Short mmCIF file of C-alpha atoms and ligand atoms in Angstrom, two decimals:
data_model
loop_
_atom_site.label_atom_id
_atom_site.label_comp_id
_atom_site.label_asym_id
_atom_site.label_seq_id
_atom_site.Cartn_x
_atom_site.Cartn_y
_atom_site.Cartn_z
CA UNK A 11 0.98 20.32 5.77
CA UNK A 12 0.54 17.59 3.76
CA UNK A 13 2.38 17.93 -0.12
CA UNK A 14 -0.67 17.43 -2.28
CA UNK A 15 0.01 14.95 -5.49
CA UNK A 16 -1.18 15.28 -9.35
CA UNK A 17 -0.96 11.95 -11.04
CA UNK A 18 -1.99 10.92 -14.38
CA UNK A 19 -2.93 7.57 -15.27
CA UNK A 20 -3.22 7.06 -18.95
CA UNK A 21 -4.25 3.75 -19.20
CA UNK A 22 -3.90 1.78 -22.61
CA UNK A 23 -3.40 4.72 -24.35
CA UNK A 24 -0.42 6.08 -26.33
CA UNK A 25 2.17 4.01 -28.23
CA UNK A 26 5.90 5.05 -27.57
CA UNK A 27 6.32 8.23 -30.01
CA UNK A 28 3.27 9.72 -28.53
CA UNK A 29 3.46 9.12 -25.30
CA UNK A 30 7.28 10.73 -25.71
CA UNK A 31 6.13 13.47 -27.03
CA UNK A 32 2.94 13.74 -24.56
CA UNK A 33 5.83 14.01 -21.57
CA UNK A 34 8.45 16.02 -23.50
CA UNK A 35 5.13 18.51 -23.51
CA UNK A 36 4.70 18.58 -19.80
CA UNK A 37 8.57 18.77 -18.98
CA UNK A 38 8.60 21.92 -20.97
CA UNK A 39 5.56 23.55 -19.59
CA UNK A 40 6.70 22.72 -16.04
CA UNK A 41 9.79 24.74 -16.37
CA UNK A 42 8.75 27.66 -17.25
CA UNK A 43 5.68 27.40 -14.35
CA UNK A 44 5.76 29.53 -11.54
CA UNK A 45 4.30 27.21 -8.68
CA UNK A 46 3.40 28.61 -5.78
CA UNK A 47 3.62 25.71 -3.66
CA UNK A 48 5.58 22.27 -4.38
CA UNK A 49 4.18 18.82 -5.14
CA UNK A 50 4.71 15.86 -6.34
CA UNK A 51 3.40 15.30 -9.94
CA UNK A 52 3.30 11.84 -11.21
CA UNK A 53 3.31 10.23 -14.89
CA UNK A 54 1.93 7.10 -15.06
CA UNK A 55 2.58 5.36 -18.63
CA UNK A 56 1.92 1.74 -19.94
CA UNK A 57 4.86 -0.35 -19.25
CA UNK A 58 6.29 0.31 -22.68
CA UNK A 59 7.35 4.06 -22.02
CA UNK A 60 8.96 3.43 -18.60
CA UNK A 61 12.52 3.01 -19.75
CA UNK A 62 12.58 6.00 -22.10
CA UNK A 63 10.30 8.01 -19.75
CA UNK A 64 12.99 7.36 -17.00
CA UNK A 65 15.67 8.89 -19.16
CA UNK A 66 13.70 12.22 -20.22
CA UNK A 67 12.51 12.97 -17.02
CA UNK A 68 15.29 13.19 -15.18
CA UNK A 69 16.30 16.52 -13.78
CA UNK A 70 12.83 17.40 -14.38
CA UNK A 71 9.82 17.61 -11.93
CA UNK A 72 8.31 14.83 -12.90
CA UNK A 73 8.19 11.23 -10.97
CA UNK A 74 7.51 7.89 -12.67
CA UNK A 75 4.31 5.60 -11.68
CA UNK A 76 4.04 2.08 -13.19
CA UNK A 77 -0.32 0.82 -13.75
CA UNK A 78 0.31 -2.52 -12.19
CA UNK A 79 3.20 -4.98 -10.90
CA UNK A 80 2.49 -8.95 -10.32
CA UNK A 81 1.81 -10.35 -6.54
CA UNK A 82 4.85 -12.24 -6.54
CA UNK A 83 8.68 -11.87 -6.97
CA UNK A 84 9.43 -13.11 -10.25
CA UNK A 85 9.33 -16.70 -11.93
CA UNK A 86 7.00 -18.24 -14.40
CA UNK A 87 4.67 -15.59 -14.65
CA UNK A 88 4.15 -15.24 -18.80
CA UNK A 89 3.25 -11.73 -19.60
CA UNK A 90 3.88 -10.13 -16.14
CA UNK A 91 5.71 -7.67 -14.69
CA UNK A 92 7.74 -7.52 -11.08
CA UNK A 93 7.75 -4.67 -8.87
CA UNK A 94 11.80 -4.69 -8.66
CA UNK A 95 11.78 -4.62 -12.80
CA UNK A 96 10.04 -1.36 -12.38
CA UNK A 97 12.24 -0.19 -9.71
CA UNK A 98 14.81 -1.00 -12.26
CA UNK A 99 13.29 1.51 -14.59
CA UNK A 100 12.99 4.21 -12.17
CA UNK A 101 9.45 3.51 -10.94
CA UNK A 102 8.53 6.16 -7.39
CA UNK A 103 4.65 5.06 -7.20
CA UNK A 104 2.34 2.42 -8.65
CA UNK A 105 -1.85 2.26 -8.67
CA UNK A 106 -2.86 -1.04 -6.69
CA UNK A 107 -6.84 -1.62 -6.78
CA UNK A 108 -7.92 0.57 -9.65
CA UNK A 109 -11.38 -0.19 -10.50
CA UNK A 110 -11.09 -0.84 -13.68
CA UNK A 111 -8.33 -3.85 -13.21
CA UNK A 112 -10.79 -5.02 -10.17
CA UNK A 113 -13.82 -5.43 -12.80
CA UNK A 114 -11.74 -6.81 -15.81
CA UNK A 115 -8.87 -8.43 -13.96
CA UNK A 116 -11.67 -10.04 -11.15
CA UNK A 117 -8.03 -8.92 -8.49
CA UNK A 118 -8.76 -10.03 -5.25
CA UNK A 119 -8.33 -7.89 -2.05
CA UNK A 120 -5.60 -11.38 -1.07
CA UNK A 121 -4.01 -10.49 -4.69
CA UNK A 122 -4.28 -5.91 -3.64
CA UNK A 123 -2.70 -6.74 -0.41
CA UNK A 124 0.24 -9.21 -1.78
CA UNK A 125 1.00 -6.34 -4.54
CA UNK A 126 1.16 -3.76 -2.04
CA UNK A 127 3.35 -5.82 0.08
CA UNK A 128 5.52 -6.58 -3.47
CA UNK A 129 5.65 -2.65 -3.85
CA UNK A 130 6.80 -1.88 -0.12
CA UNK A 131 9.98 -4.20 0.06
CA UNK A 132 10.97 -2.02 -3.60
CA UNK A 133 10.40 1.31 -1.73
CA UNK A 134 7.72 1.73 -4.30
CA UNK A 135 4.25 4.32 -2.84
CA UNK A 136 1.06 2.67 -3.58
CA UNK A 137 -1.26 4.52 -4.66
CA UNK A 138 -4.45 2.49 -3.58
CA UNK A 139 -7.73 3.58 -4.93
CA UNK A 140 -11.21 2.54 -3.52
CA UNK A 141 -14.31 3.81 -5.15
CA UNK A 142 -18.31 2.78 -4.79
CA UNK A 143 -20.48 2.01 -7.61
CA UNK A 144 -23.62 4.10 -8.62
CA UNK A 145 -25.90 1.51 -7.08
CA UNK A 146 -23.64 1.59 -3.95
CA UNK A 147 -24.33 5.07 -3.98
CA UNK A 148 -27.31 5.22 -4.94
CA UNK A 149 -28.47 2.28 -1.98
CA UNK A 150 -26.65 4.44 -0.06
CA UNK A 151 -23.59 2.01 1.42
CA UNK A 152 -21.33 4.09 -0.39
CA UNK A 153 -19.27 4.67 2.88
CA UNK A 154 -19.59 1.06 4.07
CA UNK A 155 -17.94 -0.11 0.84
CA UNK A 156 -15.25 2.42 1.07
CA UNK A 157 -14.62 1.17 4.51
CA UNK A 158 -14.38 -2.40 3.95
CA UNK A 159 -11.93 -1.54 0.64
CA UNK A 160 -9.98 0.07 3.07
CA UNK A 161 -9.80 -2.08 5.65
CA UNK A 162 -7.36 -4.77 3.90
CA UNK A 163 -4.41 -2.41 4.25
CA UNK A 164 -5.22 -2.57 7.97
CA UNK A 165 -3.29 -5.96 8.42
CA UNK A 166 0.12 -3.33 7.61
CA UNK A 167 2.09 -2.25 10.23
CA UNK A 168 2.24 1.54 11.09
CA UNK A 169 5.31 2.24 8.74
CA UNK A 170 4.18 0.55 6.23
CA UNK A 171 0.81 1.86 5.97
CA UNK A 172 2.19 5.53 6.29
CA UNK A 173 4.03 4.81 2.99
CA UNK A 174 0.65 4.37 0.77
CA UNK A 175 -1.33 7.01 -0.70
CA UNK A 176 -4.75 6.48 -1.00
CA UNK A 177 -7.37 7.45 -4.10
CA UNK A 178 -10.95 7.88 -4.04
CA UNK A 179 -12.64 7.34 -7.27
CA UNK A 180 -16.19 7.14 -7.62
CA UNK A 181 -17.08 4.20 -9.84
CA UNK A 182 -19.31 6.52 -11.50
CA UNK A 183 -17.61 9.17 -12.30
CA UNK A 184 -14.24 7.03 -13.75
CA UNK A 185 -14.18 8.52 -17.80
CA UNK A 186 -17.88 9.10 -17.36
CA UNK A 187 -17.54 12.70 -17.60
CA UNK A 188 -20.11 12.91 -14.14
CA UNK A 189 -17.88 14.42 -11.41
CA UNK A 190 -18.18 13.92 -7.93
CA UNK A 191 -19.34 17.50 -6.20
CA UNK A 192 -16.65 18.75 -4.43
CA UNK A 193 -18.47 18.34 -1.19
CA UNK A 194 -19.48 14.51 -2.14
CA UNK A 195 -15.65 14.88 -2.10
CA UNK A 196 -14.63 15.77 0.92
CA UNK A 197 -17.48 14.61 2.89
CA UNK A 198 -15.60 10.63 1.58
CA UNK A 199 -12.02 12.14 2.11
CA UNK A 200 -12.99 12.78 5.72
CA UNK A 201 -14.47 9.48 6.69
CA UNK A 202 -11.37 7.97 4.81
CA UNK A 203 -9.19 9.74 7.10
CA UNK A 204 -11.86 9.55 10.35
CA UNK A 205 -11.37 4.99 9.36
CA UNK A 206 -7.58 5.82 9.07
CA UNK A 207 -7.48 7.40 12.24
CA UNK A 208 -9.73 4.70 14.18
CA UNK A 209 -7.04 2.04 13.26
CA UNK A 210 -3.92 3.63 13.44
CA UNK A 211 -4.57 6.88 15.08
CA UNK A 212 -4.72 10.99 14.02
CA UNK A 213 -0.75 11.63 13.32
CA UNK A 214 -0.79 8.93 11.26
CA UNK A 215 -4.29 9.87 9.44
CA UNK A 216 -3.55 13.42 9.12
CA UNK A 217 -0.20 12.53 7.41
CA UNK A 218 -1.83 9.97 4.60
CA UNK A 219 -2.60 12.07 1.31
CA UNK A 220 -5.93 11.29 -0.09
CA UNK A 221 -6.16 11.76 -4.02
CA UNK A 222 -9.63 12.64 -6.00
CA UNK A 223 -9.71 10.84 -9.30
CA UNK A 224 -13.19 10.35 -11.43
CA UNK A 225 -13.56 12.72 -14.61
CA UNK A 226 -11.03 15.37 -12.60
CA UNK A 227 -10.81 18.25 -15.37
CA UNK A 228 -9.16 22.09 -15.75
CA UNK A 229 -12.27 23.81 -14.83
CA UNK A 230 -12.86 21.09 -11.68
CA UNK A 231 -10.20 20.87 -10.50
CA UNK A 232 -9.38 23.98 -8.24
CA UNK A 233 -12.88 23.29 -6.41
CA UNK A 234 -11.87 19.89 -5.74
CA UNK A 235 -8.36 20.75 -4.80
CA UNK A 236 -9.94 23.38 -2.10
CA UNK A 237 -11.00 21.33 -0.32
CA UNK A 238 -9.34 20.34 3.36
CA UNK A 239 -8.81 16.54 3.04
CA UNK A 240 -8.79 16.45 -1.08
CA UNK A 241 -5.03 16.29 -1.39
CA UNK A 242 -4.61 16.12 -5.25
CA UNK A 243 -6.13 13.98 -8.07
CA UNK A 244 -5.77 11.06 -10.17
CA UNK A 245 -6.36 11.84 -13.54
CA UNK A 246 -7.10 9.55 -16.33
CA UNK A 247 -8.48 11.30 -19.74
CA UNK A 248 -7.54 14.63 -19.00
CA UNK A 249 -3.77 13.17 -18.70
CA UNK A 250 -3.19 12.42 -21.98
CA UNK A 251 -3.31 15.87 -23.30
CA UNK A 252 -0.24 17.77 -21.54
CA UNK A 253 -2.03 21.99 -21.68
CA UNK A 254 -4.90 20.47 -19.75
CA UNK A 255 -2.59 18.32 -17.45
CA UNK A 256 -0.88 21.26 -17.08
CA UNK A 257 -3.85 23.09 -15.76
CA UNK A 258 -4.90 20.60 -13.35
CA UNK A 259 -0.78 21.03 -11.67
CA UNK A 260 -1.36 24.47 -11.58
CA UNK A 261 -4.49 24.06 -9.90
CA UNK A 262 -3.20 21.52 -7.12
CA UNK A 263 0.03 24.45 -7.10
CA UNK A 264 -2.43 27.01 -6.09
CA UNK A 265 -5.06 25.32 -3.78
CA UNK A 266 -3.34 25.24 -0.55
C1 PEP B 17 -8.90 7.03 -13.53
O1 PEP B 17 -9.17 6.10 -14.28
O2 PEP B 17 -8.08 6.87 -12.62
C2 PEP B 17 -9.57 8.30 -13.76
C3 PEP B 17 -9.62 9.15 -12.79
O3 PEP B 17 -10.12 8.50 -15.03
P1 PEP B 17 -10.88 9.81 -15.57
O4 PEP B 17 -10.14 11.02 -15.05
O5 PEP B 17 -10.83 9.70 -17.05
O6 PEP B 17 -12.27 9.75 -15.02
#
């Protein structure tokens, strides 16, 4: 049984106070919740709440994801950040690939596979996401893209590809408020896992965790989550306000 994941990626959003108080929220919620079944529940800050974030959430549920390291080590890189300094700060998972950083930061599948790489000598997850336009879609190569996205983590060695989680988000329904259908859904979470599978064979596929993210929301998210090979969400607006985070964790909670 695979532990299904709820991560929220706020993106730009938040300066420290808020963001503070935005976790303090979800903390508190979170220990009073009954869960019915365990999972991992990520927060996913700008770089400037890591350090404080580190020291509030411990002893709580709640792991720590950084948006983006650097492809190398350390060194002259002005206005960069490592994947040890994040380690330093108590950093579990990181997003490699997001869509938005491969339209506005033009990243490179050479640059997605040297961050991953960065992230896997810390003992840092990567979360990678892959998504398809709407013109993909809509030209219908939507599972071609996904497959060639995919298929530069296939240089990785079995362990080391057994430590990433993957995300599916839809181009097109990224802070669009246009959802995929739940079936749209699965029917990509099961060719993710069928390309897994091909190259490094069904233990290893069946074991990956495949996130949903794309305009994920409380009354979405328990149809999404029901689904076999959906195994929790990335969520980006619906993060930053912690009663309907909350809702979305309950939802993954109850969904097995
Ligand atoms: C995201 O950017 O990862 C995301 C899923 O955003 P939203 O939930 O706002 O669509």
């Amino acid at each position: 049984m695979r532990k299904k994941v709820v991560a929220g990626n706020w993106k730009m959003n938040m300066n420290l106070d808020e963001g503070l108080s935005l976790a303090k929220g979800i903390v508190n919620s979170l220990k009073s919740m009954e869960m019915e079944n365990d999972l991992d529940v990520v927060l996913i800050p700008p770089f400037i709440h890591l350090n404080e974030l580190n020291g509030l959430l411990k002893d709580s549920r709640l792991a720590l994801g950084a948006q983006n390291v650097h492809k190398e080590t350390s060194g002259a890189f002005t206005g960069e950040v490592s994947a040890s300094m994040v380690k330093s700060v108590g950093v579990d998972y990181c997003l490699v690939g997001h869509s938005e950083r491969r339209v506005y930061q033009q990243e490179s599948d050479d640059e997605l596979i040297a961050k991953v790489n960065q992230l896997l000598k810390e003992d840092i997850q990567a979360i990678f996401c892959v998504g398809e336009s709407l013109e993909e879609r809509e030209s219908g190569k939507e599972k071609e893209v996904i497959a060639d996205q995919l298929a530069v983590l296939f240089d990785l060695d079995e362990s080391d590809f057994s430590n990433l989680i993957i995300a599916y988000e839809p181009v097109w329904a990224i802070g669009t408020g246009k959802t995929a259908s739940s079936d749209q859904a699965q029917e990509m979470h099961a060719h993710i896992r069928a390309e897994i599978s091909n190259k490094y064979g069904s233990s290893i596929a069946d074991e990956i965790r495949i996130l949903y993210g794309g305009s994920c929301k409380p009354d979405n998210a328990a149809e999404l989550f029901s689904k076999k090979d959906v195994d929790g969400g990335l969520i980006g607006g619906a993060s930053l306000d912690a009663d309907s985070f909350v809702e979305i964790i309950k939802a993954a909670s109850w969904s097995f």
